[in-house]
Short mmCIF file of C-alpha atoms and ligand atoms in Angstrom, two decimals:
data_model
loop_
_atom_site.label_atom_id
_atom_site.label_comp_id
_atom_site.label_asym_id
_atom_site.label_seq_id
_atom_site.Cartn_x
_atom_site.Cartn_y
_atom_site.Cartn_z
CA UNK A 1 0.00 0.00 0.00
CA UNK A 2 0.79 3.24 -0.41
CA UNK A 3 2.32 5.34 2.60
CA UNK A 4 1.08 8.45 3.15
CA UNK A 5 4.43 10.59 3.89
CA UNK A 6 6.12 8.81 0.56
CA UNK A 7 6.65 12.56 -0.44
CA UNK A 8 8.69 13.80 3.18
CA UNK A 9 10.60 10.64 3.27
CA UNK A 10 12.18 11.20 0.33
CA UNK A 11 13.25 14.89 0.88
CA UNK A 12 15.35 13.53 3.94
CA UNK A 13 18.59 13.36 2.04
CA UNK A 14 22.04 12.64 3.84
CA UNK A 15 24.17 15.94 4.76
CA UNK A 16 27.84 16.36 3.69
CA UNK A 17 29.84 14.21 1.05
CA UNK A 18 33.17 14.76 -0.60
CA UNK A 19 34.20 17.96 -1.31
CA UNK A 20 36.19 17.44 -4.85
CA UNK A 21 33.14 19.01 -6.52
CA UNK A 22 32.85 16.29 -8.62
CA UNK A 23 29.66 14.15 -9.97
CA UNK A 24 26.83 16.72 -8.51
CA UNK A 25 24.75 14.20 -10.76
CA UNK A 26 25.20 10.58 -11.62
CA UNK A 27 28.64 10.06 -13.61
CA UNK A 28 27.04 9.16 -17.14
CA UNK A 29 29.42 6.57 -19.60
CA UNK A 30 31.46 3.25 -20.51
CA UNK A 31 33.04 0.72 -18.71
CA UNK A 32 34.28 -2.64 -19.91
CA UNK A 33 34.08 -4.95 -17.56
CA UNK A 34 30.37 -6.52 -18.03
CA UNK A 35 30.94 -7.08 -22.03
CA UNK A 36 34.55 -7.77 -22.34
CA UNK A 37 35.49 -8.62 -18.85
CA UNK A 38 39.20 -9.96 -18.24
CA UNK A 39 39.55 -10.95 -21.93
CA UNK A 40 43.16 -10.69 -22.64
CA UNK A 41 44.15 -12.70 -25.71
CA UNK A 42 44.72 -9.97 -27.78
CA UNK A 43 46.76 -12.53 -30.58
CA UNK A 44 43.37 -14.26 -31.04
CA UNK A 45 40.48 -11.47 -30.46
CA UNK A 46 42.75 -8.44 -31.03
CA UNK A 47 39.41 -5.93 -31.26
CA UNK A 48 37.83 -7.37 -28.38
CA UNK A 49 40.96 -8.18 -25.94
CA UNK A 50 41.63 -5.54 -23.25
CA UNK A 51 43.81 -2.63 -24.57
CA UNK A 52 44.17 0.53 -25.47
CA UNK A 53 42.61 -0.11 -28.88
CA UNK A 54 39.49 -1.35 -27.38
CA UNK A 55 39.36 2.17 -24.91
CA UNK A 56 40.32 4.21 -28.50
CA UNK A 57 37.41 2.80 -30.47
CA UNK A 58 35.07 3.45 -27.83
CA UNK A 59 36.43 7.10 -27.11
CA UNK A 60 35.92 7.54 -30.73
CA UNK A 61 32.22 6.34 -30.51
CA UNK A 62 31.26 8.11 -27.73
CA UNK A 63 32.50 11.32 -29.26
CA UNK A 64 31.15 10.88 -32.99
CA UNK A 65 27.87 9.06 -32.14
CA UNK A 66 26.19 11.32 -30.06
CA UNK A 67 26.81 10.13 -26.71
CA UNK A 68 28.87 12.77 -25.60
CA UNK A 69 26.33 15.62 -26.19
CA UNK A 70 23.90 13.47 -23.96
CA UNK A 71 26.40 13.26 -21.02
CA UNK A 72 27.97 10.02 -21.30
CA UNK A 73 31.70 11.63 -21.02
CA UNK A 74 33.90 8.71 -19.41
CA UNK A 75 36.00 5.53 -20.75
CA UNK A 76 36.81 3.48 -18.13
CA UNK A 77 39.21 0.78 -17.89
CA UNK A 78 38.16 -2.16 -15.82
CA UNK A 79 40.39 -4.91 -14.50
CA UNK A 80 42.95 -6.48 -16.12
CA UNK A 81 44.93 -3.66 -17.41
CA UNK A 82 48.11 -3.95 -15.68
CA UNK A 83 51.22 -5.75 -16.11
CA UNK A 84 51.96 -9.17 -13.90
CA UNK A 85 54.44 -6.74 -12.35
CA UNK A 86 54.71 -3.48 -10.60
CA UNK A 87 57.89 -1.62 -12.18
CA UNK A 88 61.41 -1.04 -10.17
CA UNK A 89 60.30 2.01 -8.03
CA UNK A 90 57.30 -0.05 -7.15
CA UNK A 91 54.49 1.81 -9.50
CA UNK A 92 51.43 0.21 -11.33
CA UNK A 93 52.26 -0.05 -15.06
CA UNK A 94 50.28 -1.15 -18.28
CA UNK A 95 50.81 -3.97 -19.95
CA UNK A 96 53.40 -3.45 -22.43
CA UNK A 97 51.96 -5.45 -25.43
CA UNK A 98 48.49 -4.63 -24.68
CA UNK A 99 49.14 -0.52 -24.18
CA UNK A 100 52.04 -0.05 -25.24
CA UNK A 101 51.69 3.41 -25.57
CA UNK A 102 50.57 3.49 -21.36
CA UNK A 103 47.91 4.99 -19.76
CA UNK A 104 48.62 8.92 -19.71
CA UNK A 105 48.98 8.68 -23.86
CA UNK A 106 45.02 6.67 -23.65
CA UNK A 107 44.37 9.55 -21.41
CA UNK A 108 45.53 12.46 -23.45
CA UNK A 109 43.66 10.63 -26.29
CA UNK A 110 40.13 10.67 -24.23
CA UNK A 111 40.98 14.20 -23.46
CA UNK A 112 41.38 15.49 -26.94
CA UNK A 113 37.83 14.19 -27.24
CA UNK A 114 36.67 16.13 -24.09
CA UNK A 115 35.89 12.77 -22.65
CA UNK A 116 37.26 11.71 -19.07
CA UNK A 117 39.75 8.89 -18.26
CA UNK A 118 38.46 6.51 -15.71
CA UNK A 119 40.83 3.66 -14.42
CA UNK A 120 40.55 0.68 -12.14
CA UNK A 121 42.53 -0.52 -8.78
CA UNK A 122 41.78 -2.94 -6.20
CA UNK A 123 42.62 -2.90 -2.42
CA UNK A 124 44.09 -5.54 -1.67
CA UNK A 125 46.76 -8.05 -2.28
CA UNK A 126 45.45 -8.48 -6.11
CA UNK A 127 42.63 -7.58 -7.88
CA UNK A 128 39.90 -9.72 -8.53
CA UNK A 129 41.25 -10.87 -11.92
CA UNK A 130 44.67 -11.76 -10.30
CA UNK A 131 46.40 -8.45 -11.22
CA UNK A 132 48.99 -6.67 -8.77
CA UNK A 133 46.56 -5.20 -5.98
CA UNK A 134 47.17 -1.75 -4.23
CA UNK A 135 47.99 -2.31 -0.13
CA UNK A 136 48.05 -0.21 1.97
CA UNK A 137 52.27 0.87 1.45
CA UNK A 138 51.40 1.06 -2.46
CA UNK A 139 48.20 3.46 -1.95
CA UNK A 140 49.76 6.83 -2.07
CA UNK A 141 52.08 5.77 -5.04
CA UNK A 142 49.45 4.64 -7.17
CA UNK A 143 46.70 7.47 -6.23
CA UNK A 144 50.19 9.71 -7.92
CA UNK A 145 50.10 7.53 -10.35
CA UNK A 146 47.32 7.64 -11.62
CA UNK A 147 47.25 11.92 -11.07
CA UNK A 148 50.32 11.54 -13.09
CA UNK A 149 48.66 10.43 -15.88
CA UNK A 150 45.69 12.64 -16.33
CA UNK A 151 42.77 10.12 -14.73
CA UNK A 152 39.89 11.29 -13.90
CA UNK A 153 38.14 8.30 -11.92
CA UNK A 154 39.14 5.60 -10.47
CA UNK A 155 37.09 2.33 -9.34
CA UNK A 156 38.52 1.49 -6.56
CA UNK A 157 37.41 -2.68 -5.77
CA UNK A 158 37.71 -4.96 -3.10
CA UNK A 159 39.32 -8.30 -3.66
CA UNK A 160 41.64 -10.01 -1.55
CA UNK A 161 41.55 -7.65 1.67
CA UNK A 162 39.82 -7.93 5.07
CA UNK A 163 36.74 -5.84 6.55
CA UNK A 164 39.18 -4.63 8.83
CA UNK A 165 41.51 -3.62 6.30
CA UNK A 166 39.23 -2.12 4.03
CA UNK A 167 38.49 0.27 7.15
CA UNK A 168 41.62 1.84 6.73
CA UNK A 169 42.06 1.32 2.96
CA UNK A 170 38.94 3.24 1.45
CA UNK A 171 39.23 6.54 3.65
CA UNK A 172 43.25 6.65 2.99
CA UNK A 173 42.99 6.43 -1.15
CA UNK A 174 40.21 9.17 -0.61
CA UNK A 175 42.78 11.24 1.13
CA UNK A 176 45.47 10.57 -1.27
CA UNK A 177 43.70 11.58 -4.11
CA UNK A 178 42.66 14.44 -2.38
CA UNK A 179 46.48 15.13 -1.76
CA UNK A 180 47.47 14.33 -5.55
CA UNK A 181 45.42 17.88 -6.13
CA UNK A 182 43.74 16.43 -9.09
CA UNK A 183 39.98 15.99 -8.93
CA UNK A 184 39.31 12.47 -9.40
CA UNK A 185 36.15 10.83 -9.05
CA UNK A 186 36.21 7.94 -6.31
CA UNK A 187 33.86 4.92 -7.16
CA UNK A 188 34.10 2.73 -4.18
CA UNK A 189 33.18 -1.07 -4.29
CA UNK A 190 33.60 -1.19 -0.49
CA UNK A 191 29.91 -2.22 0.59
CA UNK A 192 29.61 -4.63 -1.98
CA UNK A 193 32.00 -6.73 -0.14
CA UNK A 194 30.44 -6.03 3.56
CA UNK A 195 26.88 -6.80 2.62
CA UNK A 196 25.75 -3.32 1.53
CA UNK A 197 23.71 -2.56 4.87
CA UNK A 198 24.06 -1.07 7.91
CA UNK A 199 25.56 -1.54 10.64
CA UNK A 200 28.17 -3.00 8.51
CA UNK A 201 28.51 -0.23 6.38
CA UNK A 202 28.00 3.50 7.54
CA UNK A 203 26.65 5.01 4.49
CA UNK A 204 27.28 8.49 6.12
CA UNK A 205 30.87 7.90 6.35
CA UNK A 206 30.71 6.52 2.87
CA UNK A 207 29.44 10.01 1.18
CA UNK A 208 31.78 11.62 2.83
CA UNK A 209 34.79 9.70 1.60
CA UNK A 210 33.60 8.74 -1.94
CA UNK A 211 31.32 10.01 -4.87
CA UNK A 212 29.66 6.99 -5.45
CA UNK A 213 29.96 3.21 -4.50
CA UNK A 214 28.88 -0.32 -5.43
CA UNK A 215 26.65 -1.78 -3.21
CA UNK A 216 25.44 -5.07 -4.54
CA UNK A 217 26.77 -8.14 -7.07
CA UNK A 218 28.37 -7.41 -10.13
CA UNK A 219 25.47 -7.63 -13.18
CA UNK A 220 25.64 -10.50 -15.39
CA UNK A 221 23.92 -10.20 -18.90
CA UNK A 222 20.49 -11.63 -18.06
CA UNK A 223 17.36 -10.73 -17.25
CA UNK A 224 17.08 -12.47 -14.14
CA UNK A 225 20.70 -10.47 -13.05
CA UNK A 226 18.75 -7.23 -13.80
CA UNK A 227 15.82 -8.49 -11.59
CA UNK A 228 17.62 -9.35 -8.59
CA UNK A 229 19.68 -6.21 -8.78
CA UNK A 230 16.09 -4.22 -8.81
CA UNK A 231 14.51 -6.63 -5.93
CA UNK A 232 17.80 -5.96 -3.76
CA UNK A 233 18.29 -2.09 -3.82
CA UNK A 234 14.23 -1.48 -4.01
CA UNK A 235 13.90 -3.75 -0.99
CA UNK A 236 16.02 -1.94 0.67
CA UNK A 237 15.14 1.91 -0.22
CA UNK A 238 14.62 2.79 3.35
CA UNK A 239 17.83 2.14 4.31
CA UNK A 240 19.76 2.92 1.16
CA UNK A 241 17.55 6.06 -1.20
CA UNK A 242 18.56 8.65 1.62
CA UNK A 243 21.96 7.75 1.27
CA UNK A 244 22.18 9.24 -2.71
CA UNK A 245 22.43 13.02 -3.40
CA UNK A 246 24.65 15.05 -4.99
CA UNK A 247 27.96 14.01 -5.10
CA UNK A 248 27.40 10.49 -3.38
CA UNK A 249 25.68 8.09 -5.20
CA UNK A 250 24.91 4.45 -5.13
CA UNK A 251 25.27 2.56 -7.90
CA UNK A 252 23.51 -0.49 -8.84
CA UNK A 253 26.24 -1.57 -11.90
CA UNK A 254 26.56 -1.00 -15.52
CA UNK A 255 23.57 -0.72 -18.10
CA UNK A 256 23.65 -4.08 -19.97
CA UNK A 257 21.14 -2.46 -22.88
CA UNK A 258 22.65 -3.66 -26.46
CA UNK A 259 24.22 -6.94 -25.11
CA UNK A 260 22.52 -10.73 -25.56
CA UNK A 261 20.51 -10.75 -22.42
CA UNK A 262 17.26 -8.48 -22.23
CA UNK A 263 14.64 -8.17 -24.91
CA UNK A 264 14.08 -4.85 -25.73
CA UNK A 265 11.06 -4.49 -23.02
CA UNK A 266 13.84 -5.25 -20.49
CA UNK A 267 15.73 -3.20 -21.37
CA UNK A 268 13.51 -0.41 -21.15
CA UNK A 269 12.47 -1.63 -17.79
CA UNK A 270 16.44 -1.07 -16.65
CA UNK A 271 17.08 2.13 -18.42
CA UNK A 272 13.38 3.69 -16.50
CA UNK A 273 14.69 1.87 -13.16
CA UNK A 274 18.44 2.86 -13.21
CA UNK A 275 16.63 6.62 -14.09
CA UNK A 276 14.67 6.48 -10.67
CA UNK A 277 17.78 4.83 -8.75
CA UNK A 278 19.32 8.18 -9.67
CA UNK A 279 21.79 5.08 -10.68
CA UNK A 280 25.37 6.01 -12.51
CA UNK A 281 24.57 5.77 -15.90
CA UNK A 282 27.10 3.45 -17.35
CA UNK A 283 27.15 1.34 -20.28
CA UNK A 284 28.93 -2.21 -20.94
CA UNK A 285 28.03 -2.95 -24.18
CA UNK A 286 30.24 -2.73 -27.55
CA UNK A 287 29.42 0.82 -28.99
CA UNK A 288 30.78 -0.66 -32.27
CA UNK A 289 28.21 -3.03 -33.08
CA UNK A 290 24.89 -1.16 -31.04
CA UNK A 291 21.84 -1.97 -32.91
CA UNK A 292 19.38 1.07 -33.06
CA UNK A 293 16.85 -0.07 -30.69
CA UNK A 294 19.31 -0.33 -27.93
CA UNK A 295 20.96 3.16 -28.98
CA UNK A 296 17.47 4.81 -28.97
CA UNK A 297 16.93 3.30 -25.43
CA UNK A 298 20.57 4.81 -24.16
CA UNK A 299 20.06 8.02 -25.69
CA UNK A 300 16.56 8.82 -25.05
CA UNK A 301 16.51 12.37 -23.16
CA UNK A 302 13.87 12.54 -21.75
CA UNK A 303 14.94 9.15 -18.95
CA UNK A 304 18.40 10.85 -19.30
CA UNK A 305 16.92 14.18 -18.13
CA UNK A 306 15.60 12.77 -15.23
CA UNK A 307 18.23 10.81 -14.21
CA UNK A 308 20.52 13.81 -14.07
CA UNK A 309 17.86 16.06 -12.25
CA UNK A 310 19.68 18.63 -10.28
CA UNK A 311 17.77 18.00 -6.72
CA UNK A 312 19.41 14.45 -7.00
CA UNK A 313 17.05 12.42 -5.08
CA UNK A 314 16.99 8.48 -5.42
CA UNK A 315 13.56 7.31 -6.04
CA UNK A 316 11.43 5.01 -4.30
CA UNK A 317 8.86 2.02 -5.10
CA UNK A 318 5.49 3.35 -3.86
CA UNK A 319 3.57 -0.55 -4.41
CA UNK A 320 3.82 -3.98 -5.58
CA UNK A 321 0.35 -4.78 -6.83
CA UNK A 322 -1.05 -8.43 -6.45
CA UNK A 323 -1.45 -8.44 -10.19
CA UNK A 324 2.10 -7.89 -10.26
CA UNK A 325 2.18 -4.50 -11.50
CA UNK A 326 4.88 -1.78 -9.29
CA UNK A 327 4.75 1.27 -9.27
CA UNK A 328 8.06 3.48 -9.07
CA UNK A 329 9.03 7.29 -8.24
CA UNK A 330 11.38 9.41 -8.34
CA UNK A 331 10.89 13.47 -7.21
CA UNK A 332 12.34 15.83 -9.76
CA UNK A 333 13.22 19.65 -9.94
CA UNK A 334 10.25 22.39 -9.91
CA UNK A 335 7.45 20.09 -8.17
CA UNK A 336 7.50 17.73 -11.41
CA UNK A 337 8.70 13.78 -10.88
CA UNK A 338 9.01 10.80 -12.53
CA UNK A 339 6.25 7.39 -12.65
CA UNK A 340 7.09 4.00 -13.47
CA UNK A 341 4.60 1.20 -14.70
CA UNK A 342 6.46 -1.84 -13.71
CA UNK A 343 5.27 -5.27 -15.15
CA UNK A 344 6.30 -8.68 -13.25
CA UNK A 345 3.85 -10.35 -15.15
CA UNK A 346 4.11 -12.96 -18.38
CA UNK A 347 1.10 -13.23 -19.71
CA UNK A 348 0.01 -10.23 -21.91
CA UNK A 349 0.03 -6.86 -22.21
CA UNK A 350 -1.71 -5.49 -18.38
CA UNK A 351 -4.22 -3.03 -18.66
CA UNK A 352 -3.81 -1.28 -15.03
CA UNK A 353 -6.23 1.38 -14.12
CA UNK A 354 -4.91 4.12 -11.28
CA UNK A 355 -4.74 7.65 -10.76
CA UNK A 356 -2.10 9.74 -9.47
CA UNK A 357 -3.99 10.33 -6.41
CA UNK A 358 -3.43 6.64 -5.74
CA UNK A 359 0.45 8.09 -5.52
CA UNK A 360 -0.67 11.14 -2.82
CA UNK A 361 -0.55 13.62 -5.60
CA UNK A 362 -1.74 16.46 -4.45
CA UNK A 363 -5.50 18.03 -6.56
CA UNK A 364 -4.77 19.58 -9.51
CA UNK A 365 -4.48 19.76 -13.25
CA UNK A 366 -1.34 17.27 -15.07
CA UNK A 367 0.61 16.76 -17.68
CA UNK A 368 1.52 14.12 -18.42
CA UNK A 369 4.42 13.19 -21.06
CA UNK A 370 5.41 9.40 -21.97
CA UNK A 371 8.74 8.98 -22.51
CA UNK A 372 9.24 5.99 -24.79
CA UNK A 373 5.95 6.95 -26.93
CA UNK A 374 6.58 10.78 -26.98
CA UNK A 375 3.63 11.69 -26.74
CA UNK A 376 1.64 14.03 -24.12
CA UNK A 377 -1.61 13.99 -22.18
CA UNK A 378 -3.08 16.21 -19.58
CA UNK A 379 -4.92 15.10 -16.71
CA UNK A 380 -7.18 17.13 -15.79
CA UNK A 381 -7.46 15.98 -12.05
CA UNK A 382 -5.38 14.11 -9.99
CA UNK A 383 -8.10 11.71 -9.61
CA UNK A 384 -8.73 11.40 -12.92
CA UNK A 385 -8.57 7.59 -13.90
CA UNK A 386 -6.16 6.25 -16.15
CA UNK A 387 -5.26 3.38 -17.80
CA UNK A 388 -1.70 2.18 -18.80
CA UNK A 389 -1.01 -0.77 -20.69
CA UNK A 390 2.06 -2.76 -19.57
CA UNK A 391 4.00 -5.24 -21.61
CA UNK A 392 5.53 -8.75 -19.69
CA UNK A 393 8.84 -7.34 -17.62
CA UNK A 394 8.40 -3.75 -19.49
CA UNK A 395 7.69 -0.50 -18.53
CA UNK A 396 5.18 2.60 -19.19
CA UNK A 397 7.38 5.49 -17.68
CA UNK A 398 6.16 9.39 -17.19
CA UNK A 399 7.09 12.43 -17.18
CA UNK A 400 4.43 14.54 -15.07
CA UNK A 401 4.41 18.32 -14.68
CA UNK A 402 2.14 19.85 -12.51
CA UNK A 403 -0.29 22.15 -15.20
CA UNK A 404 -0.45 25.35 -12.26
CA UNK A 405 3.51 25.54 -13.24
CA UNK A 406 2.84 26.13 -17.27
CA UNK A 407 0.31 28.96 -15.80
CA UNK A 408 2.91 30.28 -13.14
CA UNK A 409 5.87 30.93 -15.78
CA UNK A 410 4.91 30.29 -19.21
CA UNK A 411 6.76 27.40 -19.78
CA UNK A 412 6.09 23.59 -19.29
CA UNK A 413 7.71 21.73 -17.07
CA UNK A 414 11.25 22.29 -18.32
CA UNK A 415 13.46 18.59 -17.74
CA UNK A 416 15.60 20.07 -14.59
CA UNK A 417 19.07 18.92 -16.45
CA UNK A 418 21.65 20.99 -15.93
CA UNK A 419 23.72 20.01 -19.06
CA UNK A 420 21.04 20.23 -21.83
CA UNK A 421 18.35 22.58 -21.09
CA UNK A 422 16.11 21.38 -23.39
CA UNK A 423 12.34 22.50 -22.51
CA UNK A 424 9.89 19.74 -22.34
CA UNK A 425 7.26 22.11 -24.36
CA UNK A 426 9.91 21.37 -27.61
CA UNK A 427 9.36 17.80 -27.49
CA UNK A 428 5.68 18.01 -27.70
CA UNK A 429 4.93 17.81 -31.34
CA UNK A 430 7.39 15.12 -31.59
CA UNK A 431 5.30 12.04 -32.22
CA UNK A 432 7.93 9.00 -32.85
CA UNK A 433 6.10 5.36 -34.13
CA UNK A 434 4.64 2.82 -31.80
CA UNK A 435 1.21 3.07 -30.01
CA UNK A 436 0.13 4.98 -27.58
CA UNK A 437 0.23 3.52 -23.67
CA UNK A 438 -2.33 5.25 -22.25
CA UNK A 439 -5.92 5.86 -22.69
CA UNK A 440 -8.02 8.07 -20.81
C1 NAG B 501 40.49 18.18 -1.00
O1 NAG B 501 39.66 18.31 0.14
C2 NAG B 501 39.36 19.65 0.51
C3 NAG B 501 38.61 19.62 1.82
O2 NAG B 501 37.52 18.76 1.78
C4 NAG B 501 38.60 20.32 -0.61
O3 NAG B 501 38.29 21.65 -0.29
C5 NAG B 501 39.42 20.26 -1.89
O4 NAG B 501 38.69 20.80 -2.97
C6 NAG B 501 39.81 18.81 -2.21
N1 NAG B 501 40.70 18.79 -3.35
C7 NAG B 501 40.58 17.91 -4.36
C8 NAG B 501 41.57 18.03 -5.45
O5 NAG B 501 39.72 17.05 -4.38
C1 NAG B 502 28.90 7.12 10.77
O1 NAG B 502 29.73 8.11 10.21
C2 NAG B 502 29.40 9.41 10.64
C3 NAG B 502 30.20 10.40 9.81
O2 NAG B 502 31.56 10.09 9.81
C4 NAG B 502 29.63 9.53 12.12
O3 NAG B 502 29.31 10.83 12.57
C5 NAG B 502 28.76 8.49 12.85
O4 NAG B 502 29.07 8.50 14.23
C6 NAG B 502 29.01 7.10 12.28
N1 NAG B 502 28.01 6.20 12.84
C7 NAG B 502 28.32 5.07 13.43
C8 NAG B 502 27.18 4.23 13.92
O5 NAG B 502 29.46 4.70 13.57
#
């Protein structure tokens, strides 16, 4: 059932976080690890191996295909990028035959693209993929590494080192990067390896040491990956959607839209639920080789608009129906916020009929704009009835303004993103294919 209070819960948004200024909304872009994970036979799969080739073709991709524009600026290396062996004054390096020109010439390559450099570490004895780890002695030598080189991010993971260790490890590479003087965004798999809840994990502590951090299991390409990811951090909103806001996030792993896995419903369903999570936007997929559908998923603005809304609060699942329909929401910038139709069914197309007073919406007049149809409908009272139709494991996912706030200033709604502006009223007469969800 619904809670009444749904809308003051969710303003209660944790206090300080790290001051490097960085990621005031989610970080937005590429990683490799869920597509081409610790694949290093580059003799045998030399466009698919781990090197700097693979990071160059997708810098190139991200710049000429329109993701940059849309806010997916970083290329970040995943495990299995360094040599077997730390060089003679004791320093990370790459591997020779896979980057052989190393990591600052990748980085000034990203850079002349105005994309950002992310990298990957692990604290610990190795990384997970058996690669030298950073311990405690190495973590102020590789935090000026990495400076050294131009990074801009670094994943920091958690294999191969103790609870008690990790105490000590994730606060001290957040103060040496901090000392490097570069700003460098700090992702930090640290709760993923205590269990991702308090009291193990003080999520407090946590914003104020890094900008965003993996809570949960590493996504696999499959549905039921997606699902369990979605059932974990929505089961535990109370404890875990205060903990986001600008600046600290949580992050529930990479998109997996364009890969073998979800049908194109599903992957809908993740791109409107990582939206909500306020979830880091980042892709695992090969860029080279993205069909359309899963590009016009990735780049739709209107779910990237509301992802990167400015207030930067996590949304929340309001019900789980017992016809298996959810409801999601997320609050958004000048009074408007964000609806999601959720469908756990398998049947048939779901013809659920609701209103947004169901959702404690307070009276008033609504518009209403879908974002995968495009299209726009007003509502002319909050208890108005509607009806959305809801395919097996897909989505119906809205955009809704309050009316009073076109009659206040002039303007629709305008999507609150900082980056790209774009008014909500200039997508109205856009009226892409495919049917319309809703029916009054
Ligand atoms: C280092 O931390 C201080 C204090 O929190 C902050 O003002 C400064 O901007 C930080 N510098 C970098 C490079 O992150
Ligand atoms: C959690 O961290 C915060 C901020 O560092 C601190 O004030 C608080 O006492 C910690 N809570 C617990 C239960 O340790």
């Amino acid at each position: 059932m619904v809670s009444t209070g749904i809308f003051l819960l969710a303003f209660a948004v944790a206090s300080s976080a790290l001051e490097n200024g960085l990621m005031r909304t989610p970080p937005m872009g590429w990683m490799a690890w869920e597509r081409f994970r610790c694949n290093v036979d580059c003799e045998n799969d030399p466009k698919n191996c781990i090197s700097e080739g693979l990071f160059m073709d997708m810098a190139d991709r991200l710049a000429e295909d329109g993701w940059m524009e849309l806010g997916y600026d970083h290329v970040m290396i995943d495990d299995c990028w360094t040599s077997m062996q730390r060089d003679k004054d004791g320093r990370l390096q790459a591997d020779p035959h896979r980057f052989p020109g190393g990591i600052a010439k990748l980085a000034h390559y990203v850079h002349q693209r105005r994309l950002k450099l992310g990298i990957y570490a692990d604290f610990g004895t190795h990384t997970c993929g058996g690669y030298p780890g950073t311990t405690l002695d190495k973590i102020e030598t590789d935090a000026q590494t990495f400076a050294n080189w131009k990074v801009d991010y670094l994943k920091f993971d958690g294999c191969y080192s103790s609870a008690k260790e990790q105490e000590k490890g994730y606060p001290a590479m957040s103060k040496a990067l901090n000392a490097t003087g570069r700003r460098i965004g700090y992702s930090c798999s640290w709760p993923a390896y205590q269990g991702g809840l308090p009291p193990n994990i003080n999520y407090t502590f946590l914003g104020e040491i890094c900008n965003l951090w993996r809570n949960y299991d590493d996504i696999e390409d499959s549905w039921k990956s997606v699902l369990s990811i979605v059932d974990w951090f929505f089961g535990n909103q109370d404890q875990l959607q205060p903990m986001a806001g600008p600046g600290h996030w949580n992050d529930p792993d990479m998109l997996i839209i364009g890969n073998f896995g979800l049908s194109p419903d599903q992957s809908r369903s993740q791109m409107a639920l990582w939206a909500i999570m306020a979830a880091p936007l980042i892709m695992s997929n090969d860029l080279r080789t993205l069909t359309s559908e899963a590009r016009d998923i990735l780049q739709n603005k209107a779910i990237i608009a509301i992802n990167q809304d400015v207030l930067g609060i996590q949304g929340r699942r309001l019900l789980q129906e017992k016809s298996r329909i959810e409801v999601y929401w997320r609050p958004l910038a000048r009074s408007t916020s964000a609806l999601v139709f959720f469908s756990r069914r398998s049947d048939m197309p779901y013809r659920y009929q609701t209103s947004l007073a169901r959702f404690n919406y307070p009276a008033g007049l609504y518009d209403v704009y879908d974002v995968f149809t495009g299209t726009w409908m007003t509502l002319p009272s909050h208890d108005t009835p509607f009806t959305v139709s809801i395919n097996p494991s897909g989505v119906v996912m809205w955009y809704v303004a309050p009316a009073t706030l076109q009659e206040a200033t002039g303007e629709a709604g305008r999507y609150p993103n900082v980056r790209h502006k774009y008014r909500i009223s200039s997508l109205k007469h856009h009226q892409p294919e495919g049917e319309r969800h809703f029916f009054l």
